[in-house]
Amino acid sequence: MLKKEALLLIPNVLKVFLENGQIKSFTFDGRTTVKDVMVTLQDRLSLRHIEHFALVLEYSSPEQSHRFLLLQDKQPLAHVVQRTHYHGMRCLFRVSFFPKDPVELLRRDPAAFEYLYIQVGTGAGGCCCSGRGAKEVLVWLQLPLTARG
């Protein structure tokens, strides 16, 4: 059985951490971009609309809270993996911005709404929905679920 860290030693592999605790691994070559991983994740997670999500690099240190770096679609994966391996960062599939109308997202893509809700509703490491306005955002996302049930 491989240890969790063992995948870091495999060349040309990017690990993407999902909010449900899963880790998706992607092999790549010199031409593979962040957009290629996003399209594959869209397929694997059965999402129809991913415009509210992005790949981000997470960095945390004892003296600072979590910091996130949003990855650009055209960025080569070789560059991303180099940063994750040598700077102690993790690659995550995260909400990049909230939808204007969560009910519309729920209608268009229930799976994307659920993934969004998992991140916001559970606090997702305490960084996605905290501070001023946090309760309003949670209520705003819970209303469509209540109306549906």
mmCIF file of C-alpha atoms in Angstrom:
data_model
loop_
_atom_site.group_PDB
_atom_site.id
_atom_site.type_symbol
_atom_site.label_atom_id
_atom_site.label_comp_id
_atom_site.label_asym_id
_atom_site.label_seq_id
_atom_site.Cartn_x
_atom_site.Cartn_y
_atom_site.Cartn_z
ATOM 1 C CA MET A 1 0.000 0.000 0.000
ATOM 2 C CA LEU A 2 1.363 3.419 -1.007
ATOM 3 C CA LYS A 3 1.721 6.133 1.569
ATOM 4 C CA LYS A 4 -0.067 9.405 0.917
ATOM 5 C CA GLU A 5 3.256 11.154 0.244
ATOM 6 C CA ALA A 6 4.446 8.478 -2.192
ATOM 7 C CA LEU A 7 2.631 10.083 -5.120
ATOM 8 C CA LEU A 8 4.845 13.139 -4.719
ATOM 9 C CA LEU A 9 7.768 10.979 -5.816
ATOM 10 C CA ILE A 10 6.176 9.893 -9.084
ATOM 11 C CA PRO A 11 7.373 12.145 -11.922
ATOM 12 C CA ASN A 12 4.822 14.024 -14.045
ATOM 13 C CA VAL A 13 1.926 13.521 -11.616
ATOM 14 C CA LEU A 14 -0.243 16.269 -10.144
ATOM 15 C CA LYS A 15 -2.424 15.498 -7.134
ATOM 16 C CA VAL A 16 -5.609 17.562 -6.797
ATOM 17 C CA PHE A 17 -7.320 17.524 -3.401
ATOM 18 C CA LEU A 18 -11.130 17.632 -3.457
ATOM 19 C CA GLU A 19 -13.485 18.847 -0.725
ATOM 20 C CA ASN A 20 -14.988 15.387 -0.240
ATOM 21 C CA GLY A 21 -11.615 14.046 0.886
ATOM 22 C CA GLN A 22 -10.742 12.394 -2.419
ATOM 23 C CA ILE A 23 -7.473 12.942 -4.222
ATOM 24 C CA LYS A 24 -7.431 12.868 -8.020
ATOM 25 C CA SER A 25 -4.084 12.260 -9.713
ATOM 26 C CA PHE A 26 -3.229 13.476 -13.199
ATOM 27 C CA THR A 27 -0.316 12.457 -15.370
ATOM 28 C CA PHE A 28 0.917 15.129 -17.731
ATOM 29 C CA ASP A 29 3.494 16.044 -20.324
ATOM 30 C CA GLY A 30 5.070 19.351 -21.337
ATOM 31 C CA ARG A 31 1.951 20.501 -23.215
ATOM 32 C CA THR A 32 -0.625 19.800 -20.469
ATOM 33 C CA THR A 33 -2.216 22.913 -18.959
ATOM 34 C CA VAL A 34 -4.397 23.762 -15.969
ATOM 35 C CA LYS A 35 -7.385 23.959 -18.343
ATOM 36 C CA ASP A 36 -6.829 20.310 -19.336
ATOM 37 C CA VAL A 37 -7.069 19.255 -15.681
ATOM 38 C CA MET A 38 -10.195 21.395 -15.186
ATOM 39 C CA VAL A 39 -11.934 19.720 -18.137
ATOM 40 C CA THR A 40 -10.995 16.263 -16.830
ATOM 41 C CA LEU A 41 -12.237 17.141 -13.324
ATOM 42 C CA GLN A 42 -15.474 18.419 -14.828
ATOM 43 C CA ASP A 43 -15.975 15.019 -16.433
ATOM 44 C CA ARG A 44 -14.896 12.942 -13.406
ATOM 45 C CA LEU A 45 -17.128 14.898 -11.008
ATOM 46 C CA SER A 46 -20.074 14.989 -13.465
ATOM 47 C CA LEU A 47 -20.209 18.786 -13.423
ATOM 48 C CA ARG A 48 -21.820 20.625 -16.314
ATOM 49 C CA HIS A 49 -20.766 24.143 -15.304
ATOM 50 C CA ILE A 50 -17.361 24.834 -13.761
ATOM 51 C CA GLU A 51 -17.168 28.599 -14.253
ATOM 52 C CA HIS A 52 -17.408 29.102 -10.467
ATOM 53 C CA PHE A 53 -14.435 26.831 -9.744
ATOM 54 C CA ALA A 54 -10.686 26.943 -10.274
ATOM 55 C CA LEU A 55 -7.513 25.119 -9.409
ATOM 56 C CA VAL A 56 -5.636 26.887 -6.636
ATOM 57 C CA LEU A 57 -2.400 26.313 -4.795
ATOM 58 C CA GLU A 58 -2.746 26.348 -1.015
ATOM 59 C CA TYR A 59 0.117 27.370 1.212
ATOM 60 C CA SER A 60 -0.055 27.387 4.975
ATOM 61 C CA SER A 61 2.560 28.020 7.590
ATOM 62 C CA PRO A 62 2.418 28.096 11.387
ATOM 63 C CA GLU A 63 2.777 31.885 11.522
ATOM 64 C CA GLN A 64 0.246 32.622 8.751
ATOM 65 C CA SER A 65 -3.213 31.475 7.867
ATOM 66 C CA HIS A 66 -3.965 29.682 4.603
ATOM 67 C CA ARG A 67 -3.043 31.560 1.455
ATOM 68 C CA PHE A 68 -4.327 30.662 -1.985
ATOM 69 C CA LEU A 69 -2.887 31.274 -5.422
ATOM 70 C CA LEU A 70 -5.372 31.073 -8.290
ATOM 71 C CA LEU A 71 -3.940 29.174 -11.277
ATOM 72 C CA GLN A 72 -4.422 30.494 -14.805
ATOM 73 C CA ASP A 73 -5.998 28.208 -17.430
ATOM 74 C CA LYS A 74 -3.029 28.359 -19.806
ATOM 75 C CA GLN A 75 -0.417 27.707 -17.113
ATOM 76 C CA PRO A 76 1.654 24.549 -17.813
ATOM 77 C CA LEU A 77 1.279 21.785 -15.222
ATOM 78 C CA ALA A 78 5.038 21.260 -15.074
ATOM 79 C CA HIS A 79 5.338 24.722 -13.481
ATOM 80 C CA VAL A 80 2.484 24.011 -11.037
ATOM 81 C CA VAL A 81 3.934 20.677 -9.917
ATOM 82 C CA GLN A 82 7.354 22.202 -9.389
ATOM 83 C CA ARG A 83 5.811 24.756 -7.012
ATOM 84 C CA THR A 84 3.757 22.149 -5.140
ATOM 85 C CA HIS A 85 6.721 19.830 -4.619
ATOM 86 C CA TYR A 86 9.368 22.343 -3.636
ATOM 87 C CA HIS A 87 7.343 24.932 -1.732
ATOM 88 C CA GLY A 88 5.065 22.705 0.337
ATOM 89 C CA MET A 89 1.900 23.683 -1.518
ATOM 90 C CA ARG A 90 -1.163 21.592 -2.314
ATOM 91 C CA CYS A 91 -3.336 21.874 -5.405
ATOM 92 C CA LEU A 92 -7.078 22.172 -4.671
ATOM 93 C CA PHE A 93 -10.265 22.347 -6.739
ATOM 94 C CA ARG A 94 -12.035 25.316 -5.125
ATOM 95 C CA VAL A 95 -14.789 27.854 -5.507
ATOM 96 C CA SER A 96 -13.241 30.870 -7.222
ATOM 97 C CA PHE A 97 -16.353 33.058 -6.969
ATOM 98 C CA PHE A 98 -19.926 32.691 -5.775
ATOM 99 C CA PRO A 99 -22.794 32.531 -8.265
ATOM 100 C CA LYS A 100 -25.123 35.530 -8.453
ATOM 101 C CA ASP A 101 -28.103 33.227 -8.159
ATOM 102 C CA PRO A 102 -27.564 29.913 -6.353
ATOM 103 C CA VAL A 103 -31.058 28.728 -7.322
ATOM 104 C CA GLU A 104 -30.124 29.068 -10.983
ATOM 105 C CA LEU A 105 -26.922 27.078 -10.400
ATOM 106 C CA LEU A 106 -28.956 24.408 -8.598
ATOM 107 C CA ARG A 107 -31.315 24.190 -11.601
ATOM 108 C CA ARG A 108 -28.548 24.150 -14.202
ATOM 109 C CA ASP A 109 -26.107 21.861 -12.398
ATOM 110 C CA PRO A 110 -27.081 20.186 -9.097
ATOM 111 C CA ALA A 111 -23.655 18.524 -8.805
ATOM 112 C CA ALA A 112 -21.831 21.878 -9.068
ATOM 113 C CA PHE A 113 -24.212 23.377 -6.494
ATOM 114 C CA GLU A 114 -23.511 20.472 -4.138
ATOM 115 C CA TYR A 115 -19.740 20.872 -4.517
ATOM 116 C CA LEU A 116 -20.094 24.603 -3.848
ATOM 117 C CA TYR A 117 -22.248 23.913 -0.794
ATOM 118 C CA ILE A 118 -19.752 21.387 0.598
ATOM 119 C CA GLN A 119 -17.041 24.049 0.513
ATOM 120 C CA VAL A 120 -19.114 26.893 1.903
ATOM 121 C CA GLY A 121 -21.471 25.001 4.178
ATOM 122 C CA THR A 122 -18.791 23.033 5.987
ATOM 123 C CA GLY A 123 -16.314 25.851 6.221
ATOM 124 C CA ALA A 124 -13.800 23.984 4.025
ATOM 125 C CA GLY A 125 -10.844 24.594 6.236
ATOM 126 C CA GLY A 126 -12.329 27.773 7.664
ATOM 127 C CA CYS A 127 -11.286 29.931 4.741
ATOM 128 C CA CYS A 128 -14.195 29.940 2.351
ATOM 129 C CA CYS A 129 -16.922 31.385 4.481
ATOM 130 C CA SER A 130 -15.858 33.174 7.613
ATOM 131 C CA GLY A 131 -15.964 36.686 8.942
ATOM 132 C CA ARG A 132 -18.339 39.457 7.911
ATOM 133 C CA GLY A 133 -21.335 38.188 5.945
ATOM 134 C CA ALA A 134 -20.581 34.500 6.486
ATOM 135 C CA LYS A 135 -23.978 33.683 8.015
ATOM 136 C CA GLU A 136 -25.790 35.456 5.181
ATOM 137 C CA VAL A 137 -23.893 33.429 2.570
ATOM 138 C CA LEU A 138 -24.727 30.153 4.325
ATOM 139 C CA VAL A 139 -28.431 31.040 4.563
ATOM 140 C CA TRP A 140 -28.344 32.185 0.938
ATOM 141 C CA LEU A 141 -27.074 28.742 -0.122
ATOM 142 C CA GLN A 142 -29.382 26.782 2.193
ATOM 143 C CA LEU A 143 -32.589 28.382 0.877
ATOM 144 C CA PRO A 144 -32.577 26.492 -2.455
ATOM 145 C CA LEU A 145 -32.055 23.213 -0.613
ATOM 146 C CA THR A 146 -34.938 23.944 1.751
ATOM 147 C CA ALA A 147 -37.242 24.917 -1.107
ATOM 148 C CA ARG A 148 -36.322 21.754 -2.951
ATOM 149 C CA GLY A 149 -36.942 19.382 -0.014
#
